[in-house]
mmCIF file of N, CA and C in Angstrom:
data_model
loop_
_atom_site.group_PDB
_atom_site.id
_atom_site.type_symbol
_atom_site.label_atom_id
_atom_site.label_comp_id
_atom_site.label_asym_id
_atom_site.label_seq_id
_atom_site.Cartn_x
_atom_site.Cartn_y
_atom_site.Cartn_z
ATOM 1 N N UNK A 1 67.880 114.115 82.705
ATOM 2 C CA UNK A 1 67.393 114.072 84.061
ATOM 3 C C UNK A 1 68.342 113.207 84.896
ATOM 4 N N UNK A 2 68.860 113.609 86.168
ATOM 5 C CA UNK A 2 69.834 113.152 87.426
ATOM 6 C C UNK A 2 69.256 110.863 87.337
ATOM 7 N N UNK A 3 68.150 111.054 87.968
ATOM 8 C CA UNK A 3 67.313 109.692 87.984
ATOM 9 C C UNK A 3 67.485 108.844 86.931
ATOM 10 N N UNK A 4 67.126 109.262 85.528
ATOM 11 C CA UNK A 4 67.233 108.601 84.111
ATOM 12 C C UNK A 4 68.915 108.567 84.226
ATOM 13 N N UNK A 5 70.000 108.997 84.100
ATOM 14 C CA UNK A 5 71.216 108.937 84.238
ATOM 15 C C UNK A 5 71.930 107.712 85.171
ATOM 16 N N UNK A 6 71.532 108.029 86.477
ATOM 17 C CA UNK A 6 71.362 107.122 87.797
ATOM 18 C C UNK A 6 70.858 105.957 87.390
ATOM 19 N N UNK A 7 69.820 105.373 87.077
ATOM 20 C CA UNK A 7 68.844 104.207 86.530
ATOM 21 C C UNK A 7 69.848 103.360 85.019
ATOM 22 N N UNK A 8 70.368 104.524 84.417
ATOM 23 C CA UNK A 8 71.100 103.895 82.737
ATOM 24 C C UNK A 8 72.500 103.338 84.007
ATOM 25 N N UNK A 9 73.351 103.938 84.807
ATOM 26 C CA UNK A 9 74.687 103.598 85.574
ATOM 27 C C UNK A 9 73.737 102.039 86.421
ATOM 28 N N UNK A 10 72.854 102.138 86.603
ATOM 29 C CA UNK A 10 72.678 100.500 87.772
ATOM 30 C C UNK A 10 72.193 99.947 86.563
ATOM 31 N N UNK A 11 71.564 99.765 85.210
ATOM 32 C CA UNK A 11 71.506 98.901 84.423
ATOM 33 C C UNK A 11 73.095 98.457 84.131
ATOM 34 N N UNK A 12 73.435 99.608 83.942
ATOM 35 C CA UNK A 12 75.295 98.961 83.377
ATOM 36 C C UNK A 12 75.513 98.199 84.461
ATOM 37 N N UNK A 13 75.510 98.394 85.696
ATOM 38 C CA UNK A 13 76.044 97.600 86.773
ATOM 39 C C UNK A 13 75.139 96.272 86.843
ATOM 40 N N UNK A 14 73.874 96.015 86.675
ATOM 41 C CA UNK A 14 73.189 94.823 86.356
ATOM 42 C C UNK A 14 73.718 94.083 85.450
ATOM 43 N N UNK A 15 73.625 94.910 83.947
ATOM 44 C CA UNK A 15 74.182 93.683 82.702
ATOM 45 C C UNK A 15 75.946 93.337 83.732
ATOM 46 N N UNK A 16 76.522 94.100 83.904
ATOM 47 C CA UNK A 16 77.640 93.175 83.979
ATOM 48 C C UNK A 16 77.714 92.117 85.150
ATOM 49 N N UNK A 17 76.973 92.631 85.952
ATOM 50 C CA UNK A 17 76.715 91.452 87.162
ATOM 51 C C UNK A 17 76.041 90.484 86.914
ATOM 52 N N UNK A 18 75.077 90.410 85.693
ATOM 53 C CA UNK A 18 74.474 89.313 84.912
ATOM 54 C C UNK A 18 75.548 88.488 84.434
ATOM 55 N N UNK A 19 76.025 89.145 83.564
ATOM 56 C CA UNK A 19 77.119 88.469 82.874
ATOM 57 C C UNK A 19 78.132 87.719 83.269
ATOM 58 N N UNK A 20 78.381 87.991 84.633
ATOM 59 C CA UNK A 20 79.339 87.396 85.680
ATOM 60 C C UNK A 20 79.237 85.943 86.242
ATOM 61 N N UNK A 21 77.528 86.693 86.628
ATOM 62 C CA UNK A 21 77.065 85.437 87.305
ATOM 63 C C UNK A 21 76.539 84.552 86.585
ATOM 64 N N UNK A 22 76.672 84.524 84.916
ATOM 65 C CA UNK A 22 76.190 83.412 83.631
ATOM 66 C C UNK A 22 77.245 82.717 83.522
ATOM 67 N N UNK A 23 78.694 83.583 83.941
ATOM 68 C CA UNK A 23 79.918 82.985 83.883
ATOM 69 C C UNK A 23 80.077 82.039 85.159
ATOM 70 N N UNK A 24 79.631 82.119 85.987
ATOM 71 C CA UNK A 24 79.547 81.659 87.554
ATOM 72 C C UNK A 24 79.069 80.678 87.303
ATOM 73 N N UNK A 25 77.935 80.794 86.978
ATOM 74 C CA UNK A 25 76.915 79.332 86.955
ATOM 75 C C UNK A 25 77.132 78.629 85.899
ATOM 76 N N UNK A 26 78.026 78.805 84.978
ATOM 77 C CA UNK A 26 78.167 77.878 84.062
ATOM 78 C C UNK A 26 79.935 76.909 84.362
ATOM 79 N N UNK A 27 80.195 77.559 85.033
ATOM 80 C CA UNK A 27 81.617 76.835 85.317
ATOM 81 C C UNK A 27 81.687 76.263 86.853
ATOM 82 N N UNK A 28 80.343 76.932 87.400
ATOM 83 C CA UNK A 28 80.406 76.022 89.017
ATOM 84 C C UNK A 28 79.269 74.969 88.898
ATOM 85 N N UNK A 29 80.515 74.272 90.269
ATOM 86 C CA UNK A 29 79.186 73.137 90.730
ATOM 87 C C UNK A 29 77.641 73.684 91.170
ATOM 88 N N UNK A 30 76.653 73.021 90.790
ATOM 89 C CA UNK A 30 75.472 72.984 91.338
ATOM 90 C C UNK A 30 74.676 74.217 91.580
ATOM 91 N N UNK A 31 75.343 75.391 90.596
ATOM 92 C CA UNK A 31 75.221 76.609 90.711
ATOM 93 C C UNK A 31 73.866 77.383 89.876
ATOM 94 N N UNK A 32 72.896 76.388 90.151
ATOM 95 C CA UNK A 32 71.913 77.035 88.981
ATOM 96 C C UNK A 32 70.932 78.252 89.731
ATOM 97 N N UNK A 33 70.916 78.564 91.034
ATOM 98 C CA UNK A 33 70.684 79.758 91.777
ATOM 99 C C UNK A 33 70.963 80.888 91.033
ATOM 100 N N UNK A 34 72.665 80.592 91.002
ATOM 101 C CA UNK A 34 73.259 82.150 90.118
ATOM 102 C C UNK A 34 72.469 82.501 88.901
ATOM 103 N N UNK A 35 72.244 81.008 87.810
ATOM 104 C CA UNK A 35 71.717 81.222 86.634
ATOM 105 C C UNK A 35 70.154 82.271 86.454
ATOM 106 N N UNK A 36 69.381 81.762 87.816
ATOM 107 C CA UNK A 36 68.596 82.581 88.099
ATOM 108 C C UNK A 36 68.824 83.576 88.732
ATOM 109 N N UNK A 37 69.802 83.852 88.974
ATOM 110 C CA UNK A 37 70.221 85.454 89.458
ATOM 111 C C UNK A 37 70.496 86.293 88.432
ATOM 112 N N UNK A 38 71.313 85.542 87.280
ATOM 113 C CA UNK A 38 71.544 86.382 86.128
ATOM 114 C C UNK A 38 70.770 86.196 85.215
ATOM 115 N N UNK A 39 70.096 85.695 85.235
ATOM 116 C CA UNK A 39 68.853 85.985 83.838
ATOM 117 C C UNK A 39 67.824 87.529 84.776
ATOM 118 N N UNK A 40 67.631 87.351 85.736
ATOM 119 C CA UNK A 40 66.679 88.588 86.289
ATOM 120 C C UNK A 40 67.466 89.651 86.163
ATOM 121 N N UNK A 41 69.013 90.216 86.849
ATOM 122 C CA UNK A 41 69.419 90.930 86.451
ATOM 123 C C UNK A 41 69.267 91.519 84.931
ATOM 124 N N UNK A 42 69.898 90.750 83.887
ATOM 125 C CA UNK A 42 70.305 90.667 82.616
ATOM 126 C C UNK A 42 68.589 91.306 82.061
ATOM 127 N N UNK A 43 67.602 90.456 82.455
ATOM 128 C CA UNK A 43 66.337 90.984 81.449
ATOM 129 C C UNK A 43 66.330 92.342 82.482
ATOM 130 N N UNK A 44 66.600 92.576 83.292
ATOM 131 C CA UNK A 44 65.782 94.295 83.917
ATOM 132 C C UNK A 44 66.382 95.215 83.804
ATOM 133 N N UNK A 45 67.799 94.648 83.828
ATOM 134 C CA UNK A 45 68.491 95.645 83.108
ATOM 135 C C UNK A 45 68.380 96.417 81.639
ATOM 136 N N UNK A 46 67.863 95.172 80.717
ATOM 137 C CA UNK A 46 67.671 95.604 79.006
ATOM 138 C C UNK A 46 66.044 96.681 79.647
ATOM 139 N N UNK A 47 64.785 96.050 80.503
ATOM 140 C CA UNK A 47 63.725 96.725 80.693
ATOM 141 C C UNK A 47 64.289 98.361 81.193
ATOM 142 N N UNK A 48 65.276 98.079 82.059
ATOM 143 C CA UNK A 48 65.256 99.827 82.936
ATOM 144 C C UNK A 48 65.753 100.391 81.758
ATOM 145 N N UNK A 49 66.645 100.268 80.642
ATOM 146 C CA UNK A 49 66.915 101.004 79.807
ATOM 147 C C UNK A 49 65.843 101.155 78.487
ATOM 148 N N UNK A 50 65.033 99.847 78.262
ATOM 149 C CA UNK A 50 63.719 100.479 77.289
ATOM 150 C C UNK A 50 62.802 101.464 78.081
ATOM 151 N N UNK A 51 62.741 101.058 79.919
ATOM 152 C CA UNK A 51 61.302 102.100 79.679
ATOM 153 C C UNK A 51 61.842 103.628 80.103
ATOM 154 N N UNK A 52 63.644 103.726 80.185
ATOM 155 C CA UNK A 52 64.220 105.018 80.398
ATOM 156 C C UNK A 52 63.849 105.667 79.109
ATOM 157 N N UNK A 53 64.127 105.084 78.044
ATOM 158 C CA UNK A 53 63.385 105.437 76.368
ATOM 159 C C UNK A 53 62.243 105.885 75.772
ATOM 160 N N UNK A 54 61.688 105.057 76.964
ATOM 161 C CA UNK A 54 59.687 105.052 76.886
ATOM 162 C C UNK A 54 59.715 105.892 77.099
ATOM 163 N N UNK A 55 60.128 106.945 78.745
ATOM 164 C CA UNK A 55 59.833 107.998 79.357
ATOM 165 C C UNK A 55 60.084 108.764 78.450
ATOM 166 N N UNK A 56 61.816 109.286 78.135
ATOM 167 C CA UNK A 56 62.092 110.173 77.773
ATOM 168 C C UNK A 56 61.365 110.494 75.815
ATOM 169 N N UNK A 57 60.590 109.661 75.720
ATOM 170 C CA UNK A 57 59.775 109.652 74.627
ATOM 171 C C UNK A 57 58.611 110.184 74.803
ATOM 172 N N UNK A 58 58.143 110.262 76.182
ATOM 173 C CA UNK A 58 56.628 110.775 76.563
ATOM 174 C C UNK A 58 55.893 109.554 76.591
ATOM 175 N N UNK A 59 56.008 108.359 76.374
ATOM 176 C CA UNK A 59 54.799 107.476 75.822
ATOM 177 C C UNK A 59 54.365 106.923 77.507
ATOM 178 N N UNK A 60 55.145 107.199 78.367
ATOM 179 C CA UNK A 60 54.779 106.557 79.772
ATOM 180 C C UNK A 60 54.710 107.697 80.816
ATOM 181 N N UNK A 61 53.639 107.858 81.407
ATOM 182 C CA UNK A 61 53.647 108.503 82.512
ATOM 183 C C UNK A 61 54.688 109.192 83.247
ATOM 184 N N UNK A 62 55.186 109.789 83.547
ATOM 185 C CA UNK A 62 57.148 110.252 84.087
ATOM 186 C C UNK A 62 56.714 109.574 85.250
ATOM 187 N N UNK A 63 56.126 109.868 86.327
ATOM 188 C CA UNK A 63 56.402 109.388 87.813
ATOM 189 C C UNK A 63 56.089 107.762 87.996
ATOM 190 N N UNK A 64 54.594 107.806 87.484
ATOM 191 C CA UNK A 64 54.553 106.359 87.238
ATOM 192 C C UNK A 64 55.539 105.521 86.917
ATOM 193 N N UNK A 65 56.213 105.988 85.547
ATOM 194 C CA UNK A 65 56.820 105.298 84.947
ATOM 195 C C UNK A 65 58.579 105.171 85.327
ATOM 196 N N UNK A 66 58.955 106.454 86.305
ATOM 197 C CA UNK A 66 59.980 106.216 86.887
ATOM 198 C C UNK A 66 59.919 105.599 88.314
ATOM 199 N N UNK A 67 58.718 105.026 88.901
ATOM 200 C CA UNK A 67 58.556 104.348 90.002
ATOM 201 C C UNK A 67 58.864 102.712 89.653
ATOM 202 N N UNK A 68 58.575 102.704 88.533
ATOM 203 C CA UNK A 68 58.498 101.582 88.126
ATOM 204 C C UNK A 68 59.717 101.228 87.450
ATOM 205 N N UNK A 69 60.690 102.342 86.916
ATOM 206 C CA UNK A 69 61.879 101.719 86.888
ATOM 207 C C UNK A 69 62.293 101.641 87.601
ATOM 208 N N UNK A 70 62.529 102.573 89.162
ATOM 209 C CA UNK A 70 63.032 102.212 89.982
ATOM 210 C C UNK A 70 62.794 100.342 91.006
ATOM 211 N N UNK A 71 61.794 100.307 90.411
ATOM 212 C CA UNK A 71 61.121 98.803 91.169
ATOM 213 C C UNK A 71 62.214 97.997 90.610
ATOM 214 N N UNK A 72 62.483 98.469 89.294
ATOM 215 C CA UNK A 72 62.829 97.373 88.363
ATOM 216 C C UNK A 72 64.479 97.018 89.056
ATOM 217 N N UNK A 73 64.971 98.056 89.439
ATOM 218 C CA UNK A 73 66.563 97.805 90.206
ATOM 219 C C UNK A 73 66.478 97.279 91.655
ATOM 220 N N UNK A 74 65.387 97.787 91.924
ATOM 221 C CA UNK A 74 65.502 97.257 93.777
ATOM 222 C C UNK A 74 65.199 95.954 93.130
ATOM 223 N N UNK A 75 63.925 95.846 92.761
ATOM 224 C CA UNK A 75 63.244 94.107 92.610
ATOM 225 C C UNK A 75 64.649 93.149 92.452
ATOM 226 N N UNK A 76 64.920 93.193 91.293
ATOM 227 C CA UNK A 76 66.103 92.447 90.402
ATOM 228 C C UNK A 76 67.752 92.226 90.993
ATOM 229 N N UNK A 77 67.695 93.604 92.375
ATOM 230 C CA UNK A 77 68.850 93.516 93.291
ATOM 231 C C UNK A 77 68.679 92.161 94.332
ATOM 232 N N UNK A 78 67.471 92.530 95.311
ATOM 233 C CA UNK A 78 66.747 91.809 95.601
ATOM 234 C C UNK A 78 66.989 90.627 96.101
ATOM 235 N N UNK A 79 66.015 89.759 94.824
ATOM 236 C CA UNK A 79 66.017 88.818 94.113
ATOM 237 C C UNK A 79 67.566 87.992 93.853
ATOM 238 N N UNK A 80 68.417 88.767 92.553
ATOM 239 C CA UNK A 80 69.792 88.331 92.647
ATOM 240 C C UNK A 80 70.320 88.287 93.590
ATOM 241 N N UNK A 81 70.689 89.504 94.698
ATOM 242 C CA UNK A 81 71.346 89.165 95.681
ATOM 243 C C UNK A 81 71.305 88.019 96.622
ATOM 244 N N UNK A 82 70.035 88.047 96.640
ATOM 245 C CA UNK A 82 69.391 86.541 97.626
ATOM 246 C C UNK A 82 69.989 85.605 97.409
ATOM 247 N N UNK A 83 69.888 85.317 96.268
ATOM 248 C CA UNK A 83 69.596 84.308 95.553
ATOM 249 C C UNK A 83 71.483 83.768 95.329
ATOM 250 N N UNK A 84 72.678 84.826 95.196
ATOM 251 C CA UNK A 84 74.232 84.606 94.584
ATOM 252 C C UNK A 84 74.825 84.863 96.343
ATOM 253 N N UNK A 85 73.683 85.586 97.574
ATOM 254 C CA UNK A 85 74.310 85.236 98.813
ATOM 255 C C UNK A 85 74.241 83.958 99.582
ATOM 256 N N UNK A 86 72.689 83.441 99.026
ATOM 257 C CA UNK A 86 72.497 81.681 99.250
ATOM 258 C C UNK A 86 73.468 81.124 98.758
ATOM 259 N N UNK A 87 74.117 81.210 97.773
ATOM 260 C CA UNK A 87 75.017 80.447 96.993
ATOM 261 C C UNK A 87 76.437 80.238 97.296
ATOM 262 N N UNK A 88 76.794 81.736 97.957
ATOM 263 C CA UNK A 88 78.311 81.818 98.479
ATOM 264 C C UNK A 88 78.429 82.018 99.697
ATOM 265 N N UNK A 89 77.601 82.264 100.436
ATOM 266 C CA UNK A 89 77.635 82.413 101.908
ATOM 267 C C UNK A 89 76.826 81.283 102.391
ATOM 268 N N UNK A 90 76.058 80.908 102.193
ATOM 269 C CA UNK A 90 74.944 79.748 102.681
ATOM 270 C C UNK A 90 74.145 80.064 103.134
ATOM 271 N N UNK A 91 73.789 81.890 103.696
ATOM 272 C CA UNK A 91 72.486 82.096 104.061
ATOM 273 C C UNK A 91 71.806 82.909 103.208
ATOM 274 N N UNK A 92 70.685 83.777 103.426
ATOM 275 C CA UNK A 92 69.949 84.289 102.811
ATOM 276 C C UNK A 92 70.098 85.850 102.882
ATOM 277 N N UNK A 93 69.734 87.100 102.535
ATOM 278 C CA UNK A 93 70.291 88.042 102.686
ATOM 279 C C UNK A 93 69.217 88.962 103.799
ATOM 280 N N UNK A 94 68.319 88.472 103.796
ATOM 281 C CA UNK A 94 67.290 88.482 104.682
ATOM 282 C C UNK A 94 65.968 87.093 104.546
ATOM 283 N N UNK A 95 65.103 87.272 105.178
ATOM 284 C CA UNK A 95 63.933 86.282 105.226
ATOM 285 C C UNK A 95 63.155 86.973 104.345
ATOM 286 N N UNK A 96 62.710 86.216 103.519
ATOM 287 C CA UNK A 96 61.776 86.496 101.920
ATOM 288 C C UNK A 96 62.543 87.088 101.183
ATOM 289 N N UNK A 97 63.360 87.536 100.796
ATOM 290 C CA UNK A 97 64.221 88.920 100.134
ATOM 291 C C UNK A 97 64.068 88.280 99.051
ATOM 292 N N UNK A 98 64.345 87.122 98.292
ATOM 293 C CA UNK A 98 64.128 86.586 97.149
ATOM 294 C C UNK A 98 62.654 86.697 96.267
ATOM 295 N N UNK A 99 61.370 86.533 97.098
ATOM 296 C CA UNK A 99 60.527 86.608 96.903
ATOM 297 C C UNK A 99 59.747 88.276 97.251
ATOM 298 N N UNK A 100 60.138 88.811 97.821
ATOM 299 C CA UNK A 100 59.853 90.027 97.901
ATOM 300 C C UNK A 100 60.356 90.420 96.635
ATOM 301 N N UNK A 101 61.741 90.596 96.468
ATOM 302 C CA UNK A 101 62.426 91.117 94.735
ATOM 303 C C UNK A 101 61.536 90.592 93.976
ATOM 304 N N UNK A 102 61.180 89.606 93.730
ATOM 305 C CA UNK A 102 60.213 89.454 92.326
ATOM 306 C C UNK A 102 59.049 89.916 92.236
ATOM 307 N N UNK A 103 58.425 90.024 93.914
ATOM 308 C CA UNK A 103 56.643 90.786 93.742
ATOM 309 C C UNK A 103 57.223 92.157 93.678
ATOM 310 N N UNK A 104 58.324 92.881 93.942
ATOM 311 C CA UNK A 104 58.392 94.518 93.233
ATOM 312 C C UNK A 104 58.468 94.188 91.625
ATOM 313 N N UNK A 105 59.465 93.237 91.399
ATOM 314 C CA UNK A 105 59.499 93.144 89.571
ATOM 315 C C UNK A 105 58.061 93.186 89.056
ATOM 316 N N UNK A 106 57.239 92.283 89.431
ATOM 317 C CA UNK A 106 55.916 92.413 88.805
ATOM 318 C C UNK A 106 54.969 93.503 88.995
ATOM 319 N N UNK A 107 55.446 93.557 90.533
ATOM 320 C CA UNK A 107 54.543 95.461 90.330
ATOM 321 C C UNK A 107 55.085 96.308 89.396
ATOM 322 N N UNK A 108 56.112 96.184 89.229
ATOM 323 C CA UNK A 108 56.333 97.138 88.425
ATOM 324 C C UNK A 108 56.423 96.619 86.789
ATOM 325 N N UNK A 109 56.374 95.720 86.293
ATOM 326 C CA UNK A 109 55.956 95.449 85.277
ATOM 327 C C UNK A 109 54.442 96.393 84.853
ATOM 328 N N UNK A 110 53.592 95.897 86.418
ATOM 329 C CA UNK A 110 52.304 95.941 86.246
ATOM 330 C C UNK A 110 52.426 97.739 85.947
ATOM 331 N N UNK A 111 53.126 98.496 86.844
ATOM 332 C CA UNK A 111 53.157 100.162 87.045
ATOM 333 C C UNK A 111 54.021 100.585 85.482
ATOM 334 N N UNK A 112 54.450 99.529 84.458
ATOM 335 C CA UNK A 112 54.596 100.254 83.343
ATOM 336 C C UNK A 112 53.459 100.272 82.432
ATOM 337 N N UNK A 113 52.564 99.206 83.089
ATOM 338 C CA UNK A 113 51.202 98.817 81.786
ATOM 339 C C UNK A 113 50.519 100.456 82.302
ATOM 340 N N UNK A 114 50.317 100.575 83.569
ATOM 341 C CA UNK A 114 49.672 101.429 83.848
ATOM 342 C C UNK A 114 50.264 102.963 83.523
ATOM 343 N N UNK A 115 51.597 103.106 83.616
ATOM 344 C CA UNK A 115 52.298 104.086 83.168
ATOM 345 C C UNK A 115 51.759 104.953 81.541
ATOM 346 N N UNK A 116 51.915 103.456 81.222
ATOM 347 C CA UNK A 116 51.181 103.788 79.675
ATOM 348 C C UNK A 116 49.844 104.131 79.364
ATOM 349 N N UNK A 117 48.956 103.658 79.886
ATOM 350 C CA UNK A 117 47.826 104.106 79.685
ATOM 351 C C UNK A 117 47.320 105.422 80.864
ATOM 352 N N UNK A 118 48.118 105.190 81.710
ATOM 353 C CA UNK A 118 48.045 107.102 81.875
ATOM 354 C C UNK A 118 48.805 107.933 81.626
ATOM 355 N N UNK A 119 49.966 107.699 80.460
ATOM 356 C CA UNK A 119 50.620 108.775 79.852
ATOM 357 C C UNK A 119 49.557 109.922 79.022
ATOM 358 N N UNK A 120 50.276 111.286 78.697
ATOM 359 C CA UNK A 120 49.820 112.291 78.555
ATOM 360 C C UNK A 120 49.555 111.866 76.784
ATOM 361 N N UNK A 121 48.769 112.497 75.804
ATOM 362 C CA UNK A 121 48.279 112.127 74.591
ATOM 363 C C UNK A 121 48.970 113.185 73.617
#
């Protein structure tokens, strides 16, 4: 499927932007923003590729469960971005954008519990 394909290419682009920014925050000053930029990337990235697995397994709902991966890339963009544009630019990438990214992460945490228990039997 186009989406599942699309979703596996922005996890690759997450883990390595995780990875970057673990490298970032560990060799800069006062940089522990990034650290929390790359741990959210880094875990949603490993999630968009388990529940791409889930789906294509049947065990999760398809729409549900691809709404909710999609949460999982906006949220975690979000969030990181906010969070590594505070850091190098000095402002914010919008007003709330940090905190908005994490209430999609948890909805959609929440839209895989639910994914699952309205998958097909």
């Amino acid at each position: 499927m186009r989406a599942h394909r699309l979703l596996i290419g922005l996890a690759g682009l997450m883990g390595a932007a995780g990875v970057a920014l673990a490298a970032a925050s560990a060799h800069g000053a006062d940089a522990s923003r990034l650290a929390s930029a790359s741990a959210m990337l880094l875990f949603h990235a490993s999630a968009i590729l388990a529940t791409i697995a889930l789906l294509t397994r049947g065990l999760l709902h398809g729409g549900i469960g691809l709404v909710a991966t999609f949460g999982f890339a906006i949220g975690a963009a979000l969030f990181a971005g906010d969070l590594t544009l505070r850091q190098y630019a000095g402002h914010a990438l919008f007003p709330m954008a940090a905190p908005t990214g994490g209430m999609v992460m948890i909805a959609s945490w929440l839209a895989v519990s639910v994914a699952a228990v309205a998958a097909k039997r």
